[in-house]
Short mmCIF file of C-alpha atoms in Angstrom, two decimals:
data_model
loop_
_atom_site.label_atom_id
_atom_site.label_comp_id
_atom_site.label_asym_id
_atom_site.label_seq_id
_atom_site.Cartn_x
_atom_site.Cartn_y
_atom_site.Cartn_z
CA UNK A 13 117.62 103.66 72.45
CA UNK A 14 119.11 100.87 73.94
CA UNK A 15 117.90 97.11 72.76
CA UNK A 16 117.92 94.47 75.43
CA UNK A 17 117.21 90.39 74.97
CA UNK A 18 114.80 88.96 77.04
CA UNK A 19 113.76 85.34 76.81
CA UNK A 20 114.98 85.53 72.96
CA UNK A 21 112.95 88.26 72.41
CA UNK A 22 114.29 92.01 71.86
CA UNK A 23 112.89 94.48 73.78
CA UNK A 24 113.73 98.18 72.41
CA UNK A 25 113.96 100.92 75.97
CA UNK A 26 114.08 104.45 75.14
CA UNK A 27 114.13 107.67 77.30
CA UNK A 28 112.77 110.93 77.11
CA UNK A 29 112.43 113.93 79.00
CA UNK A 30 110.44 117.43 78.42
CA UNK A 31 107.71 115.48 76.58
CA UNK A 32 105.31 117.91 75.30
CA UNK A 33 102.50 115.64 73.35
CA UNK A 34 101.51 113.33 75.70
CA UNK A 35 98.21 114.29 75.35
CA UNK A 36 98.10 112.94 71.83
CA UNK A 37 100.13 110.06 72.67
CA UNK A 38 97.61 109.14 74.61
CA UNK A 39 94.43 109.72 72.68
CA UNK A 40 96.39 107.69 69.75
CA UNK A 41 96.87 104.53 71.99
CA UNK A 42 93.26 105.04 73.36
CA UNK A 43 91.93 104.89 69.76
CA UNK A 44 94.20 102.02 69.05
CA UNK A 45 95.66 104.78 66.03
CA UNK A 46 99.12 104.32 67.58
CA UNK A 47 101.74 102.62 64.54
CA UNK A 48 103.87 101.06 65.35
CA UNK A 49 101.98 99.69 69.06
CA UNK A 50 104.32 100.67 71.70
CA UNK A 51 104.26 100.69 75.92
CA UNK A 52 104.77 104.20 77.46
CA UNK A 53 105.69 103.86 81.10
CA UNK A 54 105.69 106.60 83.46
CA UNK A 55 109.88 107.20 83.94
CA UNK A 56 109.49 108.60 87.57
CA UNK A 57 108.29 105.09 88.79
CA UNK A 58 111.65 103.49 86.95
CA UNK A 59 115.09 103.70 88.64
CA UNK A 60 116.75 100.87 86.87
CA UNK A 61 116.10 98.66 83.89
CA UNK A 62 115.96 95.57 85.56
CA UNK A 63 112.79 95.97 86.89
CA UNK A 64 111.40 96.57 83.22
CA UNK A 65 113.31 93.56 82.25
CA UNK A 66 111.20 91.45 84.83
CA UNK A 67 107.78 92.63 84.07
CA UNK A 68 108.98 92.02 80.06
CA UNK A 69 109.94 88.59 81.15
CA UNK A 70 106.50 87.92 82.74
CA UNK A 71 104.48 89.84 79.77
CA UNK A 72 106.16 87.38 77.07
CA UNK A 73 105.45 84.20 79.28
CA UNK A 74 101.68 85.29 79.35
CA UNK A 75 101.69 85.83 75.61
CA UNK A 76 103.13 82.57 75.14
CA UNK A 77 100.44 81.25 77.11
CA UNK A 78 97.80 82.96 75.45
CA UNK A 79 96.95 84.30 79.32
CA UNK A 80 97.67 88.17 78.58
CA UNK A 81 95.41 89.86 80.96
CA UNK A 82 94.96 93.13 78.90
CA UNK A 83 94.36 93.50 75.23
CA UNK A 84 97.78 94.03 73.99
CA UNK A 85 101.09 92.83 74.67
CA UNK A 86 102.52 96.38 75.67
CA UNK A 87 99.76 97.16 77.75
CA UNK A 88 100.61 93.84 79.33
CA UNK A 89 104.24 95.35 79.87
CA UNK A 90 102.54 98.36 81.46
CA UNK A 91 100.42 96.62 83.38
CA UNK A 92 102.78 93.97 84.42
CA UNK A 93 105.21 96.94 85.98
CA UNK A 94 102.68 97.68 88.43
CA UNK A 95 102.83 96.24 92.52
CA UNK A 96 99.08 95.97 91.92
CA UNK A 97 96.92 93.57 90.14
CA UNK A 98 93.94 96.39 89.73
CA UNK A 99 94.25 96.57 85.85
CA UNK A 100 93.00 100.33 85.37
CA UNK A 101 94.73 101.49 88.39
CA UNK A 102 97.84 99.86 87.24
CA UNK A 103 97.69 101.43 83.58
CA UNK A 104 97.33 105.11 84.75
CA UNK A 105 99.75 104.60 87.42
CA UNK A 106 102.57 102.99 85.64
CA UNK A 107 101.40 104.14 82.12
CA UNK A 108 101.12 108.14 80.97
CA UNK A 109 98.84 110.46 81.30
CA UNK A 110 97.88 113.71 79.60
CA UNK A 111 100.66 115.71 81.71
CA UNK A 112 104.02 113.67 81.37
CA UNK A 113 106.76 114.85 80.96
CA UNK A 114 109.20 111.99 81.83
CA UNK A 115 108.63 108.63 79.79
CA UNK A 116 110.05 105.50 78.95
CA UNK A 117 109.09 103.80 75.47
CA UNK A 118 109.34 100.24 74.97
CA UNK A 119 108.61 97.73 72.50
CA UNK A 120 109.18 94.44 71.74
CA UNK A 121 111.07 93.20 68.90
CA UNK A 122 111.07 96.39 67.19
CA UNK A 123 112.98 96.86 63.67
CA UNK A 124 115.24 99.88 63.66
CA UNK A 125 113.00 101.60 61.15
CA UNK A 126 110.13 101.01 64.03
CA UNK A 127 112.07 102.49 66.46
CA UNK A 128 113.05 105.64 64.16
CA UNK A 129 109.16 106.70 63.54
CA UNK A 130 108.89 105.97 67.56
CA UNK A 131 111.48 108.33 67.82
CA UNK A 132 109.62 110.74 65.53
CA UNK A 133 106.52 110.39 67.40
CA UNK A 134 107.36 111.87 70.85
CA UNK A 135 107.96 115.46 70.95
CA UNK A 136 110.71 115.49 73.43
CA UNK A 137 114.56 115.49 74.43
CA UNK A 138 115.77 111.63 74.75
CA UNK A 139 118.36 111.26 77.06
CA UNK A 140 120.52 107.95 77.98
CA UNK A 141 119.14 105.60 79.85
CA UNK A 142 121.61 105.73 82.79
CA UNK A 143 119.67 108.73 83.98
CA UNK A 144 117.12 106.57 85.24
CA UNK A 145 118.33 106.16 88.43
CA UNK A 146 118.69 109.67 89.34
CA UNK A 147 115.50 111.31 87.87
CA UNK A 148 113.64 108.56 89.77
CA UNK A 149 111.15 109.85 92.45
CA UNK A 150 111.50 107.83 95.27
CA UNK A 151 108.89 108.95 97.01
CA UNK A 152 106.43 108.29 94.63
CA UNK A 153 107.83 104.70 94.15
CA UNK A 154 107.86 104.20 97.81
CA UNK A 155 104.29 105.33 98.05
CA UNK A 156 103.15 103.16 94.95
CA UNK A 157 104.76 100.09 95.84
CA UNK A 158 104.23 100.45 99.63
CA UNK A 159 108.50 100.21 100.18
CA UNK A 160 109.15 100.90 103.52
CA UNK A 161 112.26 102.15 105.11
CA UNK A 162 113.21 99.12 106.42
CA UNK A 163 113.08 97.24 102.85
CA UNK A 164 115.49 99.68 101.63
CA UNK A 165 118.07 99.21 104.46
CA UNK A 166 118.30 95.78 103.11
CA UNK A 167 117.90 96.37 99.18
CA UNK A 168 117.76 98.75 96.45
CA UNK A 169 114.86 100.53 95.13
CA UNK A 170 115.14 98.25 91.90
CA UNK A 171 115.29 95.12 93.75
CA UNK A 172 112.34 96.11 96.34
CA UNK A 173 109.96 96.88 93.11
CA UNK A 174 111.42 93.75 90.82
CA UNK A 175 110.59 91.48 94.22
CA UNK A 176 106.89 92.86 94.14
CA UNK A 177 106.32 92.71 90.13
CA UNK A 178 107.53 88.76 90.55
CA UNK A 179 105.31 87.73 93.29
CA UNK A 180 102.26 90.01 92.32
CA UNK A 181 100.00 87.12 91.63
CA UNK A 182 100.77 85.48 94.69
CA UNK A 183 100.14 88.12 97.05
CA UNK B 349 116.34 82.26 82.91
CA UNK B 350 116.57 83.86 79.69
CA UNK B 351 117.27 87.53 80.98
CA UNK B 352 120.56 89.05 79.80
CA UNK B 353 121.14 90.52 82.99
CA UNK B 354 123.97 92.46 81.50
CA UNK B 355 126.82 92.03 84.61
CA UNK B 356 124.05 90.99 87.34
CA UNK B 357 124.80 87.74 89.31
CA UNK B 358 123.13 84.53 87.83
CA UNK B 359 119.57 83.24 89.19
CA UNK B 360 118.36 79.87 90.66
CA UNK B 361 115.30 78.15 89.57
CA UNK B 362 113.78 76.14 91.87
CA UNK B 363 110.66 73.87 91.39
CA UNK B 364 108.23 74.45 94.89
CA UNK B 365 105.12 72.90 96.35
CA UNK B 366 103.77 75.89 97.55
CA UNK B 367 105.77 78.47 95.44
CA UNK B 368 103.24 80.85 96.13
CA UNK B 369 103.05 80.96 99.81
CA UNK B 370 106.71 80.90 99.69
CA UNK B 371 106.96 84.03 97.36
CA UNK B 372 104.39 85.77 100.25
CA UNK B 373 106.72 84.85 103.02
CA UNK B 374 109.98 86.19 100.72
CA UNK B 375 108.01 89.25 100.33
CA UNK B 376 106.88 89.75 103.73
CA UNK B 377 110.53 88.99 104.89
CA UNK B 378 112.00 91.89 103.10
CA UNK B 379 109.12 94.32 104.39
CA UNK B 380 110.48 93.15 107.84
CA UNK B 381 114.04 94.43 106.66
CA UNK B 382 115.29 90.55 106.45
CA UNK B 383 117.66 90.07 103.74
CA UNK B 384 116.68 87.51 101.33
CA UNK B 385 117.85 86.82 97.31
CA UNK B 386 115.80 88.85 95.37
CA UNK B 387 112.63 87.09 93.57
CA UNK B 388 112.79 87.61 89.60
CA UNK B 389 110.16 85.57 88.70
CA UNK B 390 107.27 83.35 89.73
CA UNK B 391 105.93 80.95 87.01
CA UNK B 392 102.02 79.74 88.31
CA UNK B 393 101.90 76.82 85.79
CA UNK B 394 105.40 74.96 86.17
CA UNK B 395 105.24 76.21 90.18
CA UNK B 396 108.53 77.51 90.16
CA UNK B 397 110.15 80.46 91.53
CA UNK B 398 113.33 82.03 90.42
CA UNK B 399 115.88 83.95 92.47
CA UNK B 400 118.60 85.97 92.45
CA UNK B 401 121.77 83.89 93.07
CA UNK B 402 123.77 85.10 95.68
CA UNK B 403 127.58 84.43 95.63
CA UNK B 404 128.79 83.31 99.07
CA UNK B 405 129.47 80.97 101.56
CA UNK B 406 126.81 79.37 103.91
CA UNK B 407 127.09 79.82 107.53
CA UNK B 408 127.37 76.01 107.86
CA UNK B 409 130.59 76.23 105.56
CA UNK B 410 131.97 78.97 107.64
CA UNK B 411 131.40 77.46 111.05
CA UNK B 412 132.97 74.21 109.29
CA UNK B 413 135.81 75.62 108.33
CA UNK B 414 136.14 77.40 112.20
CA UNK B 415 135.88 73.63 113.73
CA UNK B 416 139.08 72.49 111.04
CA UNK B 417 140.91 75.56 111.06
CA UNK B 418 140.07 77.45 114.33
CA UNK B 419 137.42 79.93 115.29
CA UNK B 420 137.78 83.90 113.57
CA UNK B 421 136.23 85.53 116.86
CA UNK B 422 135.42 88.45 115.11
CA UNK B 423 133.96 86.93 112.24
CA UNK B 424 131.83 84.57 114.73
CA UNK B 425 130.79 87.51 116.80
CA UNK B 426 129.39 89.50 113.69
CA UNK B 427 127.75 86.49 111.78
CA UNK B 428 126.15 85.45 115.07
CA UNK B 429 125.02 88.69 116.01
CA UNK B 430 123.60 89.31 112.48
CA UNK B 431 121.66 85.75 112.80
CA UNK B 432 120.16 86.71 116.03
CA UNK B 433 119.17 90.19 115.25
CA UNK B 434 117.35 88.97 111.59
CA UNK B 435 115.36 86.21 113.48
CA UNK B 436 114.34 88.91 115.77
CA UNK B 437 113.25 91.01 113.05
CA UNK B 438 111.35 88.01 111.65
CA UNK B 439 109.77 86.87 114.93
CA UNK B 440 108.94 90.19 115.92
CA UNK B 441 107.00 90.74 112.60
CA UNK B 442 105.08 87.33 113.01
CA UNK B 443 106.81 85.26 110.64
CA UNK B 444 108.49 81.73 111.50
CA UNK B 445 110.76 80.97 109.05
CA UNK B 446 110.58 76.90 109.86
CA UNK B 447 113.83 75.65 108.81
CA UNK B 448 116.49 77.82 110.66
CA UNK B 449 119.64 75.97 110.15
CA UNK B 450 123.13 77.04 109.29
CA UNK B 451 122.57 75.70 105.33
CA UNK B 452 119.86 78.22 105.03
CA UNK B 453 121.96 81.24 105.70
CA UNK B 454 124.31 82.59 103.44
CA UNK B 455 127.11 85.29 103.94
CA UNK B 456 126.96 87.58 101.19
CA UNK B 457 130.05 88.40 99.41
CA UNK B 458 131.97 91.64 99.55
CA UNK B 459 128.81 93.17 102.30
CA UNK B 460 129.03 90.15 104.61
CA UNK B 461 125.26 90.68 104.96
CA UNK B 462 123.51 87.78 106.20
CA UNK B 463 121.01 86.43 103.36
CA UNK B 464 118.32 83.87 104.63
CA UNK B 465 117.11 81.09 102.13
CA UNK B 466 114.71 78.71 101.92
CA UNK B 467 111.25 80.02 103.27
CA UNK B 468 109.36 76.97 101.85
CA UNK B 469 108.25 76.05 105.26
CA UNK B 470 107.60 79.15 106.65
CA UNK B 471 104.35 80.68 107.76
CA UNK B 472 102.84 83.29 109.72
CA UNK B 473 102.49 83.27 113.54
CA UNK B 474 102.64 85.25 116.49
CA UNK B 475 102.99 82.45 119.12
CA UNK B 476 105.69 82.47 121.34
CA UNK B 477 105.57 78.76 121.12
CA UNK B 478 106.20 78.68 117.42
CA UNK B 479 109.13 81.26 117.84
CA UNK B 480 110.45 78.87 120.16
CA UNK B 481 110.74 75.97 117.99
CA UNK B 482 111.99 77.81 115.39
CA UNK B 483 114.82 78.67 118.08
CA UNK B 484 114.90 75.47 119.15
CA UNK B 485 115.47 73.77 115.83
CA UNK B 486 118.44 76.45 115.14
CA UNK B 487 120.14 75.53 118.44
CA UNK B 488 119.83 71.53 117.67
CA UNK B 489 121.22 72.09 114.65
CA UNK B 490 124.01 74.15 116.45
CA UNK B 491 124.33 71.21 118.83
CA UNK B 492 124.54 68.76 116.50
CA UNK B 493 127.17 70.43 113.73
CA UNK B 494 128.93 72.95 115.06
CA UNK B 495 129.78 72.25 118.67
CA UNK B 496 133.49 72.73 117.96
CA UNK B 497 132.62 76.37 117.80
CA UNK B 498 131.91 77.26 121.09
CA UNK B 499 128.57 78.91 122.46
CA UNK B 500 127.29 80.33 119.15
CA UNK B 501 123.27 80.15 120.51
CA UNK B 502 124.25 82.12 123.68
CA UNK B 503 125.73 85.30 121.44
CA UNK B 504 122.88 84.35 118.66
CA UNK B 505 119.95 84.64 121.52
CA UNK B 506 122.08 88.00 122.82
CA UNK B 507 121.32 89.44 119.87
CA UNK B 508 118.00 88.33 119.62
CA UNK B 509 117.07 89.82 122.60
CA UNK B 510 118.35 92.77 121.44
CA UNK B 511 116.55 93.04 118.85
CA UNK B 512 112.88 91.47 119.40
CA UNK B 513 110.66 93.25 121.62
CA UNK B 514 108.77 90.43 122.47
CA UNK B 515 111.95 88.58 123.71
CA UNK B 516 110.72 87.53 127.41
CA UNK B 517 107.34 85.38 126.31
CA UNK B 518 109.73 83.71 123.64
CA UNK B 519 112.59 82.92 126.04
CA UNK B 520 110.35 81.74 128.53
CA UNK B 521 108.81 79.09 126.14
CA UNK B 522 112.32 77.96 124.49
CA UNK B 523 113.00 77.12 127.84
CA UNK B 524 109.55 74.45 128.03
CA UNK B 525 110.52 74.02 124.43
CA UNK B 526 114.31 72.50 125.60
CA UNK B 527 112.68 70.30 128.06
CA UNK B 528 109.88 68.39 126.11
CA UNK B 529 111.66 68.54 122.43
CA UNK B 530 109.76 70.17 119.27
CA UNK B 531 106.85 68.77 119.27
CA UNK B 532 103.86 69.62 121.36
CA UNK B 533 101.93 66.08 121.81
CA UNK B 534 103.47 63.32 123.57
CA UNK B 535 101.91 60.35 122.97
CA UNK B 536 103.94 57.13 123.27
#
């Protein structure tokens, strides 16, 4: 688990593989019984931490202006990671599904106790964030974000995602 | 921007009119394979764009240096080729930069990749007229600032010709534009 500073807030990120209880996690989240509140991201779409930080920045800004599009801060993080403005589609694609086994967990301003309890919630193996690059699904990312081969010639996958996250609402 | 970037370069915040339009043009340019700084954030309320800060000199500085200290021909050839190639890709994709000057082209440290900046005057167009004017602005800028560099524009156009599939219609228009200047209407 690692903590990043974004606009004065802390964002804790933890990466899990071989996750067996996505079903339960999803149910708990949807019935709003998940304590504490976290964001579950489809880690296959995350080649690097930076785009997540960019989405976090956008999320915090919306929160500070009380212009959240989704119901919670953490669902907003998942929504903002998407290249699409379509809310439910974005949450489905960038979040986890019943059969997700590779999950990136995020929480804003988490206390150490909260992070510990989150780690217990997840039935999986925690791995280092550095593994994100190697485990990312490039084909899936290219498809979801509509990244052409031409663009990859002048940009990394992470930067291409970053641009789309940043510019999404203008596109 | 308050993001702790852990070793990433700094960022540059710009207050713009038409920030959203510029963001769209930057995104479009990247899709076409044209290197631009990475867009990090767009604030719709403050109308600011936050970009990656690209480390490296503007082509203007490089050319001015050539003027003072002599031309490094190999570097000159590389830069001119990249300029022509890049504008060709942009134009074929229907994107006009709108302010092609050597101040808006950076050569990234390390990679020596040409990075185009400032899409604030950019617009979408497939008209040969608009492409020709885009090139003409660059030509005039080169003539006024960097005439001591020899004929860079020829090299740029040669690379443009190779990279653009719609070269000939643009070339014909460029000849016309050169004769009359940038603006279409000449009411005296």
